[in-house]
């Protein structure tokens, strides 16, 4: 049996000619004007948005995307205002691509413009690791979803959501449950359970990511205080985001490779939906925790695991850091890296805290392991000062108070590719 995986392909435009650059700028400006007017009007239905955006000189793929998106801004995303750098969104009708290995840039995109005969081809610089999916997109073996286009200074970045089938992960015989604890000091801590005992733990340090986040915050703050030019600030932000993305990709790949060494592996992670809304560690810790993309890391682990045929489960996160993996009773975590079980009849005295947590996560895939001590039900699972919160912020379902999402879009007529 197969299941469907969703992935976002990314490409950067090859430097456009001055004429194409002007067309792209006009498209972006007109799109944002239409989006702003529709948002300011309070339009809450597709038809009411359509009445507003129809007069705008936009391709039909952009107007259709706006009709779908604008009503969600307040209802779903609870947006109070629009981001100044809002990208363009386009429906999948704009997904017209071409390929030729005789060109310097093999893949091109048919950029939609309003009016017949106004579309043009633009060469794409793709991520080589995604080349097979781009081929599938050209041959229409892969289904395209929303298309988003974002301008970064003079660069244009295209995102295309695609769906493709993979064999549904399944296990034969007894599964090996592997808990993954996503944290800050230890970015990923993995632990397999064999006969209920922690086996061959895996730890991926988070020190590099931690350093980058701190440096990014300090650098951007200084640039803002000096009233630095917008392009300079954007350049630094992109630098840090690219570095953090690289860490996410490598760490998620290592976690899945770790799981492959076990027979019939099942990855288990915490469902941390809404935790950002419930916890308040103070301004400093909130910045540190909320600036790190825990959801993105979990998502990339799940994507890679699904492609490798490894099932992924999500469990209740309560007390994974404070429960003893052996006797299943509440212990103490007075230090970031050490868990202590105070019960004399338990063979565990002290244990590495993140490995203890990941063992608890693995155990909880069994529904009998989901319970938490009744006398502790009102406590949160964190150090008292918040400095060691090793599990924070990830979203596996839509929050009741979601923040505004800023995405992108683009495209139109019938193609006949050229690389000009």
XYZ file of C-alpha atoms in Angstrom:
420
model
C 0.000 0.000 0.000
C 1.283 3.479 -0.830
C 0.900 6.835 0.838
C 1.377 10.401 -0.400
C 4.322 12.561 0.631
C 4.330 16.347 0.254
C 7.585 18.207 -0.368
C 8.499 21.755 -1.380
C 10.887 22.171 -4.294
C 13.006 25.308 -4.375
C 14.692 27.066 -7.287
C 16.362 30.430 -7.798
C 15.905 32.376 -10.998
C 18.920 32.820 -13.221
C 19.551 36.596 -13.415
C 16.701 37.915 -15.588
C 17.144 40.485 -18.335
C 16.201 44.073 -17.494
C 12.908 43.665 -19.373
C 11.956 40.480 -17.490
C 13.024 42.025 -14.210
C 10.647 44.923 -14.863
C 7.798 42.503 -15.588
C 8.494 40.581 -12.392
C 8.566 43.760 -10.333
C 5.239 44.884 -11.844
C 3.702 41.493 -11.055
C 4.863 41.603 -7.453
C 3.728 45.200 -6.884
C 0.301 44.623 -8.437
C -0.195 41.399 -6.480
C 0.616 43.075 -3.171
C -1.693 46.004 -3.978
C -4.553 43.596 -4.667
C -3.804 41.579 -1.540
C -3.696 44.699 0.627
C -6.985 46.092 -0.714
C -8.757 42.760 -0.282
C -7.404 42.405 3.258
C -8.275 45.988 4.251
C -11.808 45.539 2.930
C -12.431 42.730 5.399
C -13.548 40.419 2.564
C -14.249 37.019 4.102
C -15.521 34.949 1.165
C -13.989 33.900 -2.131
C -16.650 35.753 -4.109
C -16.157 39.015 -2.196
C -12.382 38.809 -2.736
C -12.983 38.074 -6.415
C -15.008 41.285 -6.761
C -12.027 43.259 -5.453
C -9.132 41.590 -7.287
C -10.829 41.042 -10.687
C -10.005 44.597 -11.951
C -6.305 44.134 -11.100
C -3.904 43.419 -13.942
C -2.928 39.981 -12.636
C -2.776 36.500 -14.184
C -5.794 34.346 -13.394
C -3.637 31.947 -11.354
C -2.772 34.779 -8.938
C -6.377 35.989 -8.671
C -7.582 32.457 -7.905
C -4.906 32.069 -5.238
C -5.918 35.384 -3.643
C -9.591 34.338 -3.572
C -8.599 31.238 -1.634
C -5.982 32.866 0.598
C -7.463 36.182 1.753
C -10.459 34.678 3.633
C -8.005 32.545 5.610
C -5.908 35.493 6.774
C -8.232 36.360 9.638
C -10.239 33.162 10.014
C -7.309 30.739 10.018
C -4.148 32.791 10.538
C -5.599 35.487 12.807
C -3.616 38.135 10.913
C -3.891 41.680 12.238
C -1.758 43.193 9.473
C 0.128 42.042 6.388
C 3.833 41.421 6.116
C 5.506 44.047 3.907
C 7.452 41.323 2.113
C 4.463 39.158 1.235
C 5.319 36.740 -1.586
C 3.180 35.978 -4.617
C 0.938 32.912 -4.514
C -0.238 31.071 -7.615
C -2.473 28.073 -8.099
C -1.073 24.855 -9.568
C -2.399 25.913 -12.979
C 0.840 27.906 -13.136
C 2.935 24.735 -12.935
C 4.292 24.727 -16.487
C 7.937 23.722 -16.655
C 10.321 22.610 -19.375
C 13.600 20.703 -19.449
C 16.492 20.419 -21.870
C 19.973 19.146 -20.981
C 21.376 21.243 -23.834
C 20.837 24.467 -21.871
C 23.120 25.864 -19.170
C 20.102 25.932 -16.861
C 18.254 22.754 -17.775
C 14.901 23.638 -16.211
C 12.752 26.639 -17.091
C 9.436 27.988 -15.816
C 6.656 29.582 -17.875
C 6.042 32.774 -15.890
C 2.366 33.810 -16.075
C 1.416 37.325 -17.028
C -2.011 38.907 -17.560
C -3.202 38.926 -21.152
C -2.583 36.568 -24.062
C 0.973 36.248 -25.353
C 2.611 38.014 -22.422
C 4.067 34.973 -20.595
C 7.812 34.319 -20.725
C 10.267 31.558 -19.860
C 12.754 32.015 -17.016
C 15.732 29.676 -16.383
C 15.889 28.027 -12.951
C 18.777 27.106 -10.702
C 17.506 24.039 -8.879
C 18.685 22.103 -5.852
C 20.571 19.129 -7.403
C 19.216 16.808 -4.704
C 15.692 17.524 -5.986
C 16.469 16.958 -9.679
C 14.467 13.722 -9.964
C 11.354 15.430 -8.624
C 11.795 18.307 -11.072
C 11.902 15.744 -13.898
C 8.707 14.188 -12.528
C 7.133 17.640 -12.427
C 8.007 18.304 -16.074
C 6.622 14.921 -17.147
C 3.574 15.464 -14.911
C 4.292 12.225 -13.026
C 4.237 14.348 -9.870
C 1.272 16.490 -8.895
C 2.030 20.176 -8.282
C 0.360 22.137 -5.521
C 0.642 25.819 -4.655
C 3.410 27.885 -6.234
C 5.007 30.750 -4.338
C 7.441 33.394 -5.528
C 9.519 35.541 -3.199
C 11.951 38.338 -3.966
C 15.141 38.599 -1.902
C 16.920 41.771 -2.961
C 17.566 41.093 -6.667
C 17.109 37.327 -6.375
C 13.815 35.577 -7.051
C 13.121 32.295 -5.277
C 10.445 29.894 -6.494
C 8.790 27.302 -4.225
C 6.632 24.550 -5.687
C 4.739 22.146 -3.455
C 4.593 18.641 -4.923
C 2.892 15.419 -3.923
C 4.194 11.979 -4.856
C 3.469 8.410 -3.740
C 5.792 6.261 -1.633
C 5.295 2.844 -0.139
C 3.453 3.213 3.134
C 5.839 2.518 6.031
C 5.069 -0.753 7.751
C 6.795 -3.173 10.093
C 6.902 -6.943 9.931
C 7.050 -8.668 13.267
C 8.069 -6.930 16.468
C 8.851 -3.230 16.015
C 11.854 -1.475 17.534
C 10.589 1.803 18.944
C 13.124 4.629 18.767
C 12.416 7.782 20.729
C 13.735 11.091 19.395
C 13.960 14.001 21.813
C 14.325 17.351 20.014
C 16.126 19.891 22.156
C 18.471 22.833 22.317
C 21.723 21.708 23.975
C 21.329 18.282 22.376
C 19.607 18.964 19.070
C 18.472 15.349 18.683
C 18.795 12.556 21.204
C 17.739 9.127 19.987
C 17.314 5.946 21.969
C 15.999 2.545 20.911
C 14.161 0.309 23.354
C 15.112 -3.356 23.405
C 13.102 -5.417 25.891
C 12.256 -2.163 27.644
C 15.906 -1.109 28.061
C 17.654 1.863 26.393
C 19.980 0.618 23.642
C 22.762 2.294 21.613
C 21.749 5.932 22.173
C 22.483 8.618 19.585
C 23.178 12.279 20.422
C 23.457 15.120 17.917
C 24.886 18.257 19.524
C 22.915 21.485 19.232
C 25.836 23.760 20.097
C 26.354 24.984 16.527
C 22.671 25.826 16.047
C 22.575 27.467 19.469
C 25.600 29.618 18.614
C 24.123 30.624 15.237
C 20.797 31.641 16.748
C 22.485 33.764 19.395
C 24.803 35.346 16.836
C 21.899 35.998 14.452
C 19.878 37.748 17.155
C 22.828 39.919 18.205
C 23.870 40.789 14.644
C 20.394 41.715 13.434
C 19.749 43.787 16.541
C 22.957 45.764 15.989
C 22.155 46.321 12.321
C 18.724 47.649 13.256
C 20.190 49.935 15.923
C 22.617 51.331 13.341
C 19.761 51.805 10.869
C 21.597 49.628 8.365
C 20.231 49.341 4.837
C 17.466 46.821 4.305
C 19.477 44.747 1.844
C 22.316 44.391 4.353
C 19.928 43.153 7.062
C 18.250 40.748 4.630
C 21.620 39.438 3.510
C 22.664 38.618 7.084
C 19.292 37.047 7.877
C 19.474 34.838 4.771
C 23.013 33.802 5.719
C 21.923 32.545 9.127
C 18.743 30.913 7.841
C 20.719 29.014 5.205
C 23.181 27.823 7.843
C 20.361 26.680 10.137
C 18.614 24.939 7.243
C 21.818 23.044 6.522
C 21.929 21.897 10.155
C 18.302 20.738 9.980
C 18.962 18.718 6.822
C 22.096 17.033 8.162
C 20.643 16.320 11.607
C 17.426 14.833 10.199
C 19.443 12.636 7.830
C 21.609 11.378 10.719
C 18.536 10.566 12.813
C 17.020 8.434 10.063
C 20.346 6.699 9.384
C 20.538 5.904 13.100
C 17.082 4.313 12.959
C 18.006 2.131 9.961
C 20.464 0.078 12.005
C 17.609 -1.494 13.981
C 15.238 -4.227 12.861
C 11.707 -2.990 12.052
C 12.335 0.571 13.335
C 9.511 2.935 14.305
C 10.476 6.545 15.049
C 8.590 8.146 17.934
C 8.519 11.905 18.586
C 6.612 14.202 20.910
C 3.448 15.928 19.744
C 4.177 19.430 21.002
C 1.149 21.169 19.483
C 0.130 24.313 21.399
C 3.088 24.106 23.798
C 4.354 27.501 22.597
C 1.070 29.044 23.667
C 1.094 27.401 27.113
C 4.652 27.919 28.297
C 6.255 31.205 29.315
C 9.894 31.067 30.359
C 10.492 34.814 30.223
C 11.685 37.055 27.403
C 15.194 35.596 27.030
C 14.209 31.920 26.995
C 11.163 32.522 24.838
C 13.370 34.120 22.195
C 15.772 31.190 22.284
C 13.090 28.540 22.135
C 10.779 30.192 19.622
C 13.547 31.180 17.223
C 14.502 27.560 16.626
C 12.399 25.667 14.091
C 11.552 22.551 16.117
C 8.564 21.889 13.866
C 10.744 22.122 10.771
C 13.246 19.628 12.202
C 10.508 17.165 13.138
C 8.958 17.624 9.697
C 12.213 16.885 7.881
C 12.805 13.797 10.021
C 9.308 12.585 9.158
C 9.834 13.288 5.426
C 13.112 11.368 5.308
C 11.762 8.527 7.452
C 8.714 8.132 5.202
C 10.928 8.016 2.113
C 13.039 5.331 3.836
C 9.945 3.285 4.687
C 10.167 3.942 8.440
C 6.875 4.646 10.283
C 6.658 7.744 12.501
C 4.442 8.063 15.576
C 3.691 11.069 17.829
C 2.994 10.776 21.557
C 1.997 12.823 24.595
C 5.015 14.918 25.680
C 4.032 15.351 29.346
C 6.765 14.465 31.870
C 9.120 12.732 29.457
C 11.989 14.678 31.060
C 10.919 14.083 34.656
C 9.867 10.424 34.535
C 12.274 7.561 35.196
C 12.436 5.297 32.151
C 12.846 2.260 34.404
C 10.301 2.578 37.222
C 8.087 5.129 35.408
C 7.810 7.391 38.452
C 8.574 11.099 38.743
C 12.181 11.919 39.525
C 14.266 15.092 39.487
C 16.132 16.995 36.839
C 18.064 19.566 38.817
C 20.765 19.865 36.166
C 20.288 20.167 32.402
C 22.175 16.987 31.559
C 21.324 14.728 34.512
C 18.187 12.944 35.643
C 17.994 11.505 39.167
C 15.522 8.893 40.344
C 15.020 9.288 44.134
C 13.240 5.962 44.666
C 15.355 3.441 46.582
C 13.712 0.407 45.004
C 14.689 1.542 41.479
C 18.044 0.453 40.073
C 18.463 3.869 38.345
C 20.168 6.479 40.506
C 21.348 9.003 37.904
C 21.014 8.888 34.134
C 21.795 11.123 31.161
C 18.671 13.293 31.055
C 18.064 13.491 27.298
C 18.566 9.742 26.816
C 16.155 9.122 29.689
C 13.622 11.404 27.962
C 14.007 9.732 24.565
C 13.551 6.294 26.173
C 10.297 7.546 27.717
C 9.179 8.881 24.336
C 9.828 5.493 22.721
C 7.891 3.712 25.480
C 4.842 5.920 25.051
C 4.033 4.610 21.596
C 2.412 1.831 23.630
C -0.938 3.369 24.679
C -0.414 2.022 28.189
C 2.598 4.300 28.421
C 0.645 7.513 27.792
C -0.464 8.088 31.381
C 1.127 10.622 33.711
C 1.045 10.597 37.528
C -2.287 11.953 38.733
C -0.748 13.966 41.541
C 1.498 15.779 39.031
C -1.053 16.499 36.344
C -0.956 20.284 36.705
C 2.808 20.627 36.483
C 4.659 21.360 33.273
C 7.578 19.291 32.072
C 10.448 21.742 32.450
C 13.201 22.929 34.737
C 11.957 25.443 37.241
C 13.868 28.391 35.696
C 13.162 27.301 32.144
C 16.823 27.237 31.239
C 16.829 23.580 30.441
C 13.696 23.066 28.561
C 14.779 20.388 26.188
C 11.472 19.917 24.427
C 9.727 22.933 22.987
C 7.551 24.255 20.187
C 6.477 21.987 17.424
C 3.158 21.838 15.605
C 1.619 18.617 14.372
C -1.843 20.099 13.886
C -3.347 23.528 13.431
C -3.223 25.680 16.543
C -6.335 27.450 17.749
C -4.474 30.760 17.539
C -2.174 30.380 14.534
C 0.103 33.179 13.466
C -0.038 34.769 10.031
C 1.638 32.748 7.308
C 3.435 34.548 4.514
C 3.881 32.432 1.423
C 4.234 32.927 -2.396
C 2.866 32.407 -6.020
C 3.163 32.645 -9.979
C 2.181 31.674 -13.822
C -0.099 31.350 -17.187
C -0.421 30.549 -21.044
C 0.784 27.795 -23.316
C 4.538 27.162 -23.469
C 7.205 26.720 -26.100
C 10.433 26.969 -24.170
C 13.439 29.071 -24.924
C 16.217 29.898 -22.559
C 16.361 33.613 -23.293
